[in-house]
PDB file of C-alpha atoms in Angstrom:
ATOM      1  CA  ARG A  23     -46.489 -14.711-121.861  1.00  0.00           C
ATOM      2  CA  THR A  24     -43.036 -16.143-121.309  1.00  0.00           C
ATOM      3  CA  THR A  25     -40.880 -19.167-121.797  1.00  0.00           C
ATOM      4  CA  ASN A  26     -38.737 -18.360-118.781  1.00  0.00           C
ATOM      5  CA  GLY A  27     -38.056 -21.721-117.354  1.00  0.00           C
ATOM      6  CA  LYS A  28     -37.714 -20.365-113.746  1.00  0.00           C
ATOM      7  CA  THR A  29     -40.957 -18.360-113.517  1.00  0.00           C
ATOM      8  CA  GLY A  30     -43.067 -20.614-115.672  1.00  0.00           C
ATOM      9  CA  ASP A  31     -45.490 -19.529-118.338  1.00  0.00           C
ATOM     10  CA  VAL A  32     -47.024 -16.460-116.574  1.00  0.00           C
ATOM     11  CA  PRO A  33     -48.004 -12.945-117.742  1.00  0.00           C
ATOM     12  CA  THR A  34     -44.987 -10.796-117.552  1.00  0.00           C
ATOM     13  CA  VAL A  35     -45.051  -6.801-117.301  1.00  0.00           C
ATOM     14  CA  ALA A  36     -42.167  -4.667-118.072  1.00  0.00           C
ATOM     15  CA  VAL A  37     -42.056  -1.086-116.595  1.00  0.00           C
ATOM     16  CA  GLY A  38     -41.398   1.726-119.218  1.00  0.00           C
ATOM     17  CA  ARG A  39     -42.771   2.393-122.740  1.00  0.00           C
ATOM     18  CA  SER A  40     -39.176   2.803-123.945  1.00  0.00           C
ATOM     19  CA  GLU A  41     -35.656   1.671-122.968  1.00  0.00           C
ATOM     20  CA  SER A  42     -34.906   5.275-121.490  1.00  0.00           C
ATOM     21  CA  ASP A  43     -38.072   5.230-119.718  1.00  0.00           C
ATOM     22  CA  ALA A  44     -37.444   1.834-118.105  1.00  0.00           C
ATOM     23  CA  ARG A  45     -33.894   2.688-117.323  1.00  0.00           C
ATOM     24  CA  ALA A  46     -34.987   5.857-115.545  1.00  0.00           C
ATOM     25  CA  THR A  47     -37.179   3.799-113.073  1.00  0.00           C
ATOM     26  CA  CYS A  48     -33.835   2.122-112.116  1.00  0.00           C
ATOM     27  CA  GLU A  49     -31.895   5.073-111.449  1.00  0.00           C
ATOM     28  CA  GLY A  50     -30.493   5.053-107.939  1.00  0.00           C
ATOM     29  CA  CYS A  51     -30.237   1.209-107.740  1.00  0.00           C
ATOM     30  CA  PRO A  52     -26.695   0.005-107.008  1.00  0.00           C
ATOM     31  CA  GLN A  53     -27.140  -2.971-109.440  1.00  0.00           C
ATOM     32  CA  LEU A  54     -27.902  -0.734-112.478  1.00  0.00           C
ATOM     33  CA  ARG A  55     -24.047  -0.054-113.064  1.00  0.00           C
ATOM     34  CA  GLY A  56     -23.126  -3.705-112.979  1.00  0.00           C
ATOM     35  CA  GLY A  57     -24.620  -6.979-111.761  1.00  0.00           C
ATOM     36  CA  CYS A  58     -28.326  -6.450-112.771  1.00  0.00           C
ATOM     37  CA  TYR A  59     -29.663  -9.605-114.332  1.00  0.00           C
ATOM     38  CA  ALA A  60     -32.295  -7.651-116.275  1.00  0.00           C
ATOM     39  CA  TRP A  61     -30.025  -5.140-118.066  1.00  0.00           C
ATOM     40  CA  ALA A  62     -27.049  -7.264-118.537  1.00  0.00           C
ATOM     41  CA  THR A  63     -28.767 -10.339-119.992  1.00  0.00           C
ATOM     42  CA  THR A  64     -31.314 -11.667-122.572  1.00  0.00           C
ATOM     43  CA  VAL A  65     -34.070 -10.007-120.578  1.00  0.00           C
ATOM     44  CA  ARG A  66     -33.101  -6.633-122.113  1.00  0.00           C
ATOM     45  CA  TRP A  67     -32.979  -8.096-125.457  1.00  0.00           C
ATOM     46  CA  GLY A  68     -36.530  -9.700-125.148  1.00  0.00           C
ATOM     47  CA  TYR A  69     -37.847  -6.254-123.952  1.00  0.00           C
ATOM     48  CA  LEU A  70     -36.246  -4.425-126.855  1.00  0.00           C
ATOM     49  CA  SER A  71     -37.578  -7.030-129.275  1.00  0.00           C
ATOM     50  CA  ALA A  72     -41.058  -6.503-127.824  1.00  0.00           C
ATOM     51  CA  LEU A  73     -40.778  -2.711-128.240  1.00  0.00           C
ATOM     52  CA  ARG A  74     -39.829  -3.084-131.885  1.00  0.00           C
ATOM     53  CA  ALA A  75     -42.878  -5.356-132.429  1.00  0.00           C
ATOM     54  CA  SER A  76     -44.980  -2.712-130.644  1.00  0.00           C
ATOM     55  CA  GLU A  77     -43.656  -0.040-133.031  1.00  0.00           C
ATOM     56  CA  ALA A  78     -44.575  -2.336-135.963  1.00  0.00           C
ATOM     57  CA  GLY A  79     -48.206  -2.457-134.789  1.00  0.00           C
ATOM     58  CA  ARG A  80     -48.382  -5.500-132.360  1.00  0.00           C
ATOM     59  CA  THR A  81     -50.458  -4.591-129.281  1.00  0.00           C
ATOM     60  CA  TYR A  82     -49.095  -5.078-125.866  1.00  0.00           C
ATOM     61  CA  GLY A  83     -50.602  -4.170-122.612  1.00  0.00           C
ATOM     62  CA  LEU A  84     -52.747  -5.500-119.706  1.00  0.00           C
ATOM     63  CA  ILE A  85     -55.228  -7.032-122.129  1.00  0.00           C
ATOM     64  CA  GLY A  86     -52.632  -9.712-122.396  1.00  0.00           C
ATOM     65  CA  LEU A  87     -53.688 -11.003-119.149  1.00  0.00           C
ATOM     66  CA  PHE A  88     -56.673 -12.592-120.752  1.00  0.00           C
ATOM     67  CA  ASP A  89     -54.408 -14.458-123.182  1.00  0.00           C
ATOM     68  CA  ARG A  90     -52.347 -16.080-120.398  1.00  0.00           C
ATOM     69  CA  HIS A  91     -51.651 -19.824-120.041  1.00  0.00           C
ATOM     70  CA  PRO A  92     -54.670 -21.346-118.197  1.00  0.00           C
ATOM     71  CA  ASN A  93     -52.396 -22.730-115.505  1.00  0.00           C
ATOM     72  CA  ALA A  94     -50.865 -19.362-114.714  1.00  0.00           C
ATOM     73  CA  ARG A  95     -51.424 -18.306-111.047  1.00  0.00           C
ATOM     74  CA  MET A  96     -49.315 -15.075-111.039  1.00  0.00           C
ATOM     75  CA  ILE A  97     -48.067 -12.006-112.748  1.00  0.00           C
ATOM     76  CA  ARG A  98     -44.493 -11.237-112.952  1.00  0.00           C
ATOM     77  CA  LEU A  99     -44.324  -7.362-112.459  1.00  0.00           C
ATOM     78  CA  GLY A 100     -41.089  -5.717-113.531  1.00  0.00           C
ATOM     79  CA  SER A 101     -39.177  -8.106-115.672  1.00  0.00           C
ATOM     80  CA  ILE A 102     -37.255  -4.987-116.470  1.00  0.00           C
ATOM     81  CA  GLY A 103     -37.655  -1.491-114.965  1.00  0.00           C
ATOM     82  CA  ASP A 104     -38.665  -0.872-111.324  1.00  0.00           C
ATOM     83  CA  PRO A 105     -42.378  -0.978-110.461  1.00  0.00           C
ATOM     84  CA  GLY A 106     -41.752   1.121-107.405  1.00  0.00           C
ATOM     85  CA  ARG A 107     -41.747   4.088-109.966  1.00  0.00           C
ATOM     86  CA  ALA A 108     -44.409   2.855-112.344  1.00  0.00           C
ATOM     87  CA  ASP A 109     -47.499   5.019-113.002  1.00  0.00           C
ATOM     88  CA  ARG A 110     -49.776   4.611-110.102  1.00  0.00           C
ATOM     89  CA  GLY A 111     -53.015   4.581-112.053  1.00  0.00           C
ATOM     90  CA  GLN A 112     -51.702   1.754-114.202  1.00  0.00           C
ATOM     91  CA  LEU A 113     -50.610  -0.118-111.115  1.00  0.00           C
ATOM     92  CA  ARG A 114     -53.996   0.175-109.567  1.00  0.00           C
ATOM     93  CA  THR A 115     -55.516  -1.182-112.666  1.00  0.00           C
ATOM     94  CA  LEU A 116     -53.144  -4.088-112.766  1.00  0.00           C
ATOM     95  CA  TYR A 117     -53.833  -5.043-109.139  1.00  0.00           C
ATOM     96  CA  ARG A 118     -57.551  -4.729-109.734  1.00  0.00           C
ATOM     97  CA  MET A 119     -57.413  -7.042-112.618  1.00  0.00           C
ATOM     98  CA  ALA A 120     -55.130  -9.409-110.876  1.00  0.00           C
ATOM     99  CA  LYS A 121     -57.503  -9.718-107.948  1.00  0.00           C
ATOM    100  CA  ARG A 122     -60.483 -10.254-110.263  1.00  0.00           C
ATOM    101  CA  GLU A 123     -58.591 -12.989-112.138  1.00  0.00           C
ATOM    102  CA  LYS A 124     -57.390 -14.585-108.974  1.00  0.00           C
ATOM    103  CA  LEU A 125     -53.771 -13.929-109.888  1.00  0.00           C
ATOM    104  CA  ALA A 126     -50.839 -13.151-107.377  1.00  0.00           C
ATOM    105  CA  VAL A 127     -48.627 -10.262-108.271  1.00  0.00           C
ATOM    106  CA  VAL A 128     -44.914 -10.723-107.684  1.00  0.00           C
ATOM    107  CA  GLY A 129     -42.657  -7.693-107.956  1.00  0.00           C
ATOM    108  CA  TYR A 130     -39.652  -6.032-106.239  1.00  0.00           C
ATOM    109  CA  THR A 131     -38.395  -2.476-105.713  1.00  0.00           C
ATOM    110  CA  HIS A 132     -35.073  -1.024-104.925  1.00  0.00           C
ATOM    111  CA  HIS A 133     -36.776   2.413-104.130  1.00  0.00           C
ATOM    112  CA  TRP A 134     -38.444   0.970-100.856  1.00  0.00           C
ATOM    113  CA  ARG A 135     -36.781   3.652 -98.679  1.00  0.00           C
ATOM    114  CA  ASP A 136     -38.352   6.554-100.696  1.00  0.00           C
ATOM    115  CA  ASP A 137     -40.440   6.553-103.866  1.00  0.00           C
ATOM    116  CA  ALA A 138     -42.184   3.244-103.448  1.00  0.00           C
ATOM    117  CA  ALA A 139     -43.196   3.766 -99.695  1.00  0.00           C
ATOM    118  CA  ASP A 140     -46.906   3.718-100.621  1.00  0.00           C
ATOM    119  CA  LEU A 141     -46.465   0.110-102.247  1.00  0.00           C
ATOM    120  CA  ARG A 142     -45.567  -1.696 -98.839  1.00  0.00           C
ATOM    121  CA  GLY A 143     -47.457  -4.932 -98.793  1.00  0.00           C
ATOM    122  CA  LYS A 144     -47.656  -4.947-102.664  1.00  0.00           C
ATOM    123  CA  LEU A 145     -43.938  -5.172-103.762  1.00  0.00           C
ATOM    124  CA  MET A 146     -41.096  -6.855-101.986  1.00  0.00           C
ATOM    125  CA  ALA A 147     -38.118  -4.599-100.924  1.00  0.00           C
ATOM    126  CA  SER A 148     -35.161  -5.533-103.003  1.00  0.00           C
ATOM    127  CA  CYS A 149     -32.127  -5.618-100.871  1.00  0.00           C
ATOM    128  CA  ASP A 150     -28.572  -5.746-101.913  1.00  0.00           C
ATOM    129  CA  SER A 151     -27.366  -7.602 -98.708  1.00  0.00           C
ATOM    130  CA  LEU A 152     -28.745  -9.888 -96.104  1.00  0.00           C
ATOM    131  CA  ALA A 153     -27.917  -7.043 -93.641  1.00  0.00           C
ATOM    132  CA  GLN A 154     -30.595  -4.887 -95.250  1.00  0.00           C
ATOM    133  CA  ILE A 155     -33.367  -7.454 -94.430  1.00  0.00           C
ATOM    134  CA  ASP A 156     -33.699  -6.322 -90.870  1.00  0.00           C
ATOM    135  CA  GLU A 157     -33.951  -2.644 -92.017  1.00  0.00           C
ATOM    136  CA  ALA A 158     -36.666  -3.276 -94.629  1.00  0.00           C
ATOM    137  CA  ASN A 159     -38.585  -5.496 -92.048  1.00  0.00           C
ATOM    138  CA  ALA A 160     -38.378  -2.594 -89.420  1.00  0.00           C
ATOM    139  CA  ALA A 161     -39.808  -0.203 -92.106  1.00  0.00           C
ATOM    140  CA  GLY A 162     -42.757  -2.702 -92.654  1.00  0.00           C
ATOM    141  CA  TRP A 163     -41.491  -4.345 -95.772  1.00  0.00           C
ATOM    142  CA  ARG A 164     -41.094  -7.949 -96.704  1.00  0.00           C
ATOM    143  CA  ALA A 165     -37.662  -8.368 -98.198  1.00  0.00           C
ATOM    144  CA  ALA A 166     -35.948 -10.240-100.970  1.00  0.00           C
ATOM    145  CA  ALA A 167     -32.055 -10.072-100.839  1.00  0.00           C
ATOM    146  CA  VAL A 168     -29.037 -11.076-102.846  1.00  0.00           C
ATOM    147  CA  ALA A 169     -26.800 -13.387-100.717  1.00  0.00           C
ATOM    148  CA  PRO A 170     -23.128 -14.320-101.235  1.00  0.00           C
ATOM    149  CA  ALA A 171     -22.491 -16.805-103.980  1.00  0.00           C
ATOM    150  CA  GLY A 172     -22.725 -20.348-102.611  1.00  0.00           C
ATOM    151  CA  THR A 173     -25.240 -19.563 -99.984  1.00  0.00           C
ATOM    152  CA  VAL A 174     -27.769 -22.446 -99.744  1.00  0.00           C
ATOM    153  CA  GLY A 175     -30.658 -23.516 -97.405  1.00  0.00           C
ATOM    154  CA  THR A 176     -32.390 -21.625 -94.688  1.00  0.00           C
ATOM    155  CA  ILE A 177     -30.649 -18.841 -92.796  1.00  0.00           C
ATOM    156  CA  ARG A 178     -31.392 -18.798 -89.091  1.00  0.00           C
ATOM    157  CA  ARG A 179     -30.370 -16.519 -86.243  1.00  0.00           C
ATOM    158  CA  GLU A 180     -28.844 -17.971 -83.128  1.00  0.00           C
ATOM    159  CA  ASN A 181     -32.273 -17.995 -81.524  1.00  0.00           C
ATOM    160  CA  GLY A 182     -33.606 -20.211 -84.201  1.00  0.00           C
ATOM    161  CA  SER A 183     -35.647 -17.557 -85.876  1.00  0.00           C
ATOM    162  CA  ILE A 184     -35.550 -17.427 -89.671  1.00  0.00           C
ATOM    163  CA  LEU A 185     -33.640 -14.423 -91.412  1.00  0.00           C
ATOM    164  CA  ALA A 186     -34.339 -15.669 -94.887  1.00  0.00           C
ATOM    165  CA  VAL A 187     -35.147 -18.720 -97.001  1.00  0.00           C
ATOM    166  CA  GLU A 188     -33.711 -19.769-100.241  1.00  0.00           C
ATOM    167  CA  CYS A 189     -35.787 -19.264-103.327  1.00  0.00           C
ATOM    168  CA  PRO A 190     -37.623 -22.705-103.789  1.00  0.00           C
ATOM    169  CA  ALA A 191     -37.078 -22.532-107.702  1.00  0.00           C
ATOM    170  CA  ILE A 192     -33.422 -22.000-107.148  1.00  0.00           C
ATOM    171  CA  ALA A 193     -33.156 -24.770-104.343  1.00  0.00           C
ATOM    172  CA  ALA A 194     -35.002 -27.212-106.688  1.00  0.00           C
ATOM    173  CA  GLU A 195     -32.786 -26.617-109.614  1.00  0.00           C
ATOM    174  CA  ARG A 196     -29.804 -27.099-107.344  1.00  0.00           C
ATOM    175  CA  MET A 197     -31.197 -30.469-106.467  1.00  0.00           C
ATOM    176  CA  GLY A 198     -31.922 -31.524-110.001  1.00  0.00           C
ATOM    177  CA  LYS A 199     -35.718 -30.806-109.777  1.00  0.00           C
ATOM    178  CA  THR A 200     -38.094 -28.508-111.453  1.00  0.00           C
ATOM    179  CA  PHE A 201     -40.251 -26.043-109.404  1.00  0.00           C
ATOM    180  CA  THR A 202     -41.198 -22.894-110.954  1.00  0.00           C
ATOM    181  CA  CYS A 203     -42.260 -19.601-109.448  1.00  0.00           C
ATOM    182  CA  ASN A 204     -45.796 -20.429-110.863  1.00  0.00           C
ATOM    183  CA  ASP A 205     -45.725 -23.680-108.908  1.00  0.00           C
ATOM    184  CA  CYS A 206     -44.931 -21.616-105.887  1.00  0.00           C
ATOM    185  CA  ALA A 207     -47.893 -19.295-106.611  1.00  0.00           C
ATOM    186  CA  SER A 208     -50.119 -22.426-106.879  1.00  0.00           C
ATOM    187  CA  SER A 209     -49.282 -23.765-103.314  1.00  0.00           C
ATOM    188  CA  LYS A 210     -51.765 -23.441-100.621  1.00  0.00           C
ATOM    189  CA  ARG A 211     -49.607 -20.530 -99.010  1.00  0.00           C
ATOM    190  CA  GLY A 212     -49.352 -18.793-102.355  1.00  0.00           C
ATOM    191  CA  ALA A 213     -46.255 -17.266-104.015  1.00  0.00           C
ATOM    192  CA  LEU A 214     -43.425 -16.800-101.567  1.00  0.00           C
ATOM    193  CA  CYS A 215     -42.439 -13.565-103.270  1.00  0.00           C
ATOM    194  CA  ASP A 216     -46.082 -12.104-103.080  1.00  0.00           C
ATOM    195  CA  ALA A 217     -45.506  -9.213-100.701  1.00  0.00           C
ATOM    196  CA  SER A 218     -48.902  -9.805 -99.219  1.00  0.00           C
ATOM    197  CA  VAL A 219     -48.016 -13.295 -98.037  1.00  0.00           C
ATOM    198  CA  ASP A 220     -47.140 -13.831 -94.332  1.00  0.00           C
ATOM    199  CA  ALA A 221     -43.774 -15.571 -94.874  1.00  0.00           C
ATOM    200  CA  PRO A 222     -40.032 -15.023 -94.218  1.00  0.00           C
ATOM    201  CA  ALA A 223     -37.695 -13.058 -96.378  1.00  0.00           C
ATOM    202  CA  VAL A 224     -36.489 -14.669 -99.436  1.00  0.00           C
ATOM    203  CA  TYR A 225     -32.926 -14.745-100.758  1.00  0.00           C
ATOM    204  CA  PHE A 226     -31.186 -15.433-104.191  1.00  0.00           C
ATOM    205  CA  ALA A 227     -27.591 -16.398-104.197  1.00  0.00           C
ATOM    206  CA  ALA A 228     -25.433 -14.252-106.436  1.00  0.00           C
ATOM    207  CA  HIS A 229     -24.353 -16.381-109.411  1.00  0.00           C
ATOM    208  CA  GLY A 230     -22.811 -16.034-112.941  1.00  0.00           C
ATOM    209  CA  SER A 231     -21.954 -12.558-113.950  1.00  0.00           C
ATOM    210  CA  GLN A 232     -23.941 -11.309-110.985  1.00  0.00           C
ATOM    211  CA  ALA A 233     -21.687 -12.958-108.628  1.00  0.00           C
ATOM    212  CA  LYS A 234     -18.587 -11.577-110.330  1.00  0.00           C
ATOM    213  CA  GLN A 235     -20.058  -7.966-110.127  1.00  0.00           C
ATOM    214  CA  ALA A 236     -21.184  -8.330-106.555  1.00  0.00           C
ATOM    215  CA  THR A 237     -17.587  -9.360-105.570  1.00  0.00           C
ATOM    216  CA  GLU A 238     -16.111  -6.466-107.446  1.00  0.00           C
ATOM    217  CA  ARG A 239     -18.489  -4.166-105.652  1.00  0.00           C
ATOM    218  CA  ALA A 240     -17.584  -5.545-102.225  1.00  0.00           C
ATOM    219  CA  LYS A 241     -13.916  -5.013-102.816  1.00  0.00           C
ATOM    220  CA  ALA A 242     -14.447  -1.372-104.036  1.00  0.00           C
ATOM    221  CA  LEU A 243     -16.638  -0.743-100.993  1.00  0.00           C
ATOM    222  CA  GLU A 244     -14.191  -2.310 -98.660  1.00  0.00           C
ATOM    223  CA  ALA A 245     -11.510  -0.145-100.043  1.00  0.00           C
ATOM    224  CA  ARG A 246     -13.620   2.966 -99.344  1.00  0.00           C
ATOM    225  CA  LYS A 247     -14.213   1.499 -95.656  1.00  0.00           C
ATOM    226  CA  THR A 248     -17.883   1.239 -96.409  1.00  0.00           C
ATOM    227  CA  ALA A 249     -19.957  -1.491 -94.564  1.00  0.00           C
ATOM    228  CA  GLU A 250     -22.113  -2.614 -97.492  1.00  0.00           C
ATOM    229  CA  ALA A 251     -22.730  -5.389 -99.904  1.00  0.00           C
ATOM    230  CA  ILE A 252     -20.986  -8.805 -99.713  1.00  0.00           C
ATOM    231  CA  GLN A 253     -18.430  -7.751 -97.285  1.00  0.00           C
ATOM    232  CA  LEU A 254     -21.149  -6.665 -94.851  1.00  0.00           C
ATOM    233  CA  ASP A 255     -22.989  -9.841 -95.344  1.00  0.00           C
ATOM    234  CA  ARG A 256     -20.009 -11.812 -94.078  1.00  0.00           C
ATOM    235  CA  GLU A 257     -19.496  -9.809 -91.086  1.00  0.00           C
ATOM    236  CA  TYR A 258     -23.161  -9.709 -90.310  1.00  0.00           C
ATOM    237  CA  LEU A 259     -23.453 -13.483 -90.658  1.00  0.00           C
ATOM    238  CA  LYS A 260     -20.388 -13.788 -88.131  1.00  0.00           C
ATOM    239  CA  ARG A 261     -21.558 -11.101 -85.782  1.00  0.00           C
ATOM    240  CA  GLU A 262     -25.051 -12.440 -85.439  1.00  0.00           C
ATOM    241  CA  HIS A 263     -23.997 -15.986 -85.285  1.00  0.00           C
ATOM    242  CA  LEU A 264     -26.229 -16.959 -88.105  1.00  0.00           C
ATOM    243  CA  GLN A 265     -26.105 -20.543 -89.339  1.00  0.00           C
ATOM    244  CA  ILE A 266     -26.762 -21.667 -92.950  1.00  0.00           C
ATOM    245  CA  LEU A 267     -28.468 -24.857 -92.651  1.00  0.00           C
ATOM    246  CA  GLN A 268     -28.595 -27.427 -95.560  1.00  0.00           C
TER     247      GLN A 268
END
């Protein structure tokens, strides 16, 4: 269980029985070397605390699903570590249990182009820029993307079609309201970040240390004349005449 104010009190699953195992699942992700909210914040500290408790005899595992808060409507898969490289047998067990308990599974993978190809429809493709959304969609994935700091509202193309919607929990916080991921999962539609739900892509505006790292990455990539990350986002928005609607 978690006291995370954004997700709500929901069962939370980390990927990896040790810190080295968890980090290995993330290798290849550009966020790993800077800007990853999980490895650079208290998420890592909480994970290490759980590992120490486990070594001391406390039991962790999928059995925890039965000790969840009665209002929980989802499982957060991959608080740290990438579920796209998780053991497939354990994943099948998790999804089977989630279905039996009527819980949505929300998880993201940076390995949607390769190792996680078999998990389309189960995990969201984690994209480092808005421009990658179309690539992920073309490959059959629903996408979740990092957007430039300060991005708000729904992003639409010139023809009116939606490219991505802002995370409802973040939008609510910006408006001084409270709406958690669990509240989202409790809606009639279901969790917006449940890959099996028929819904647009979702974006999370870079903020805090993540925004600083994203900006630094963009400058480095631009210097190498590489069309990626935040710089590409800006060019993409301009080229496609996208409008950010309040």
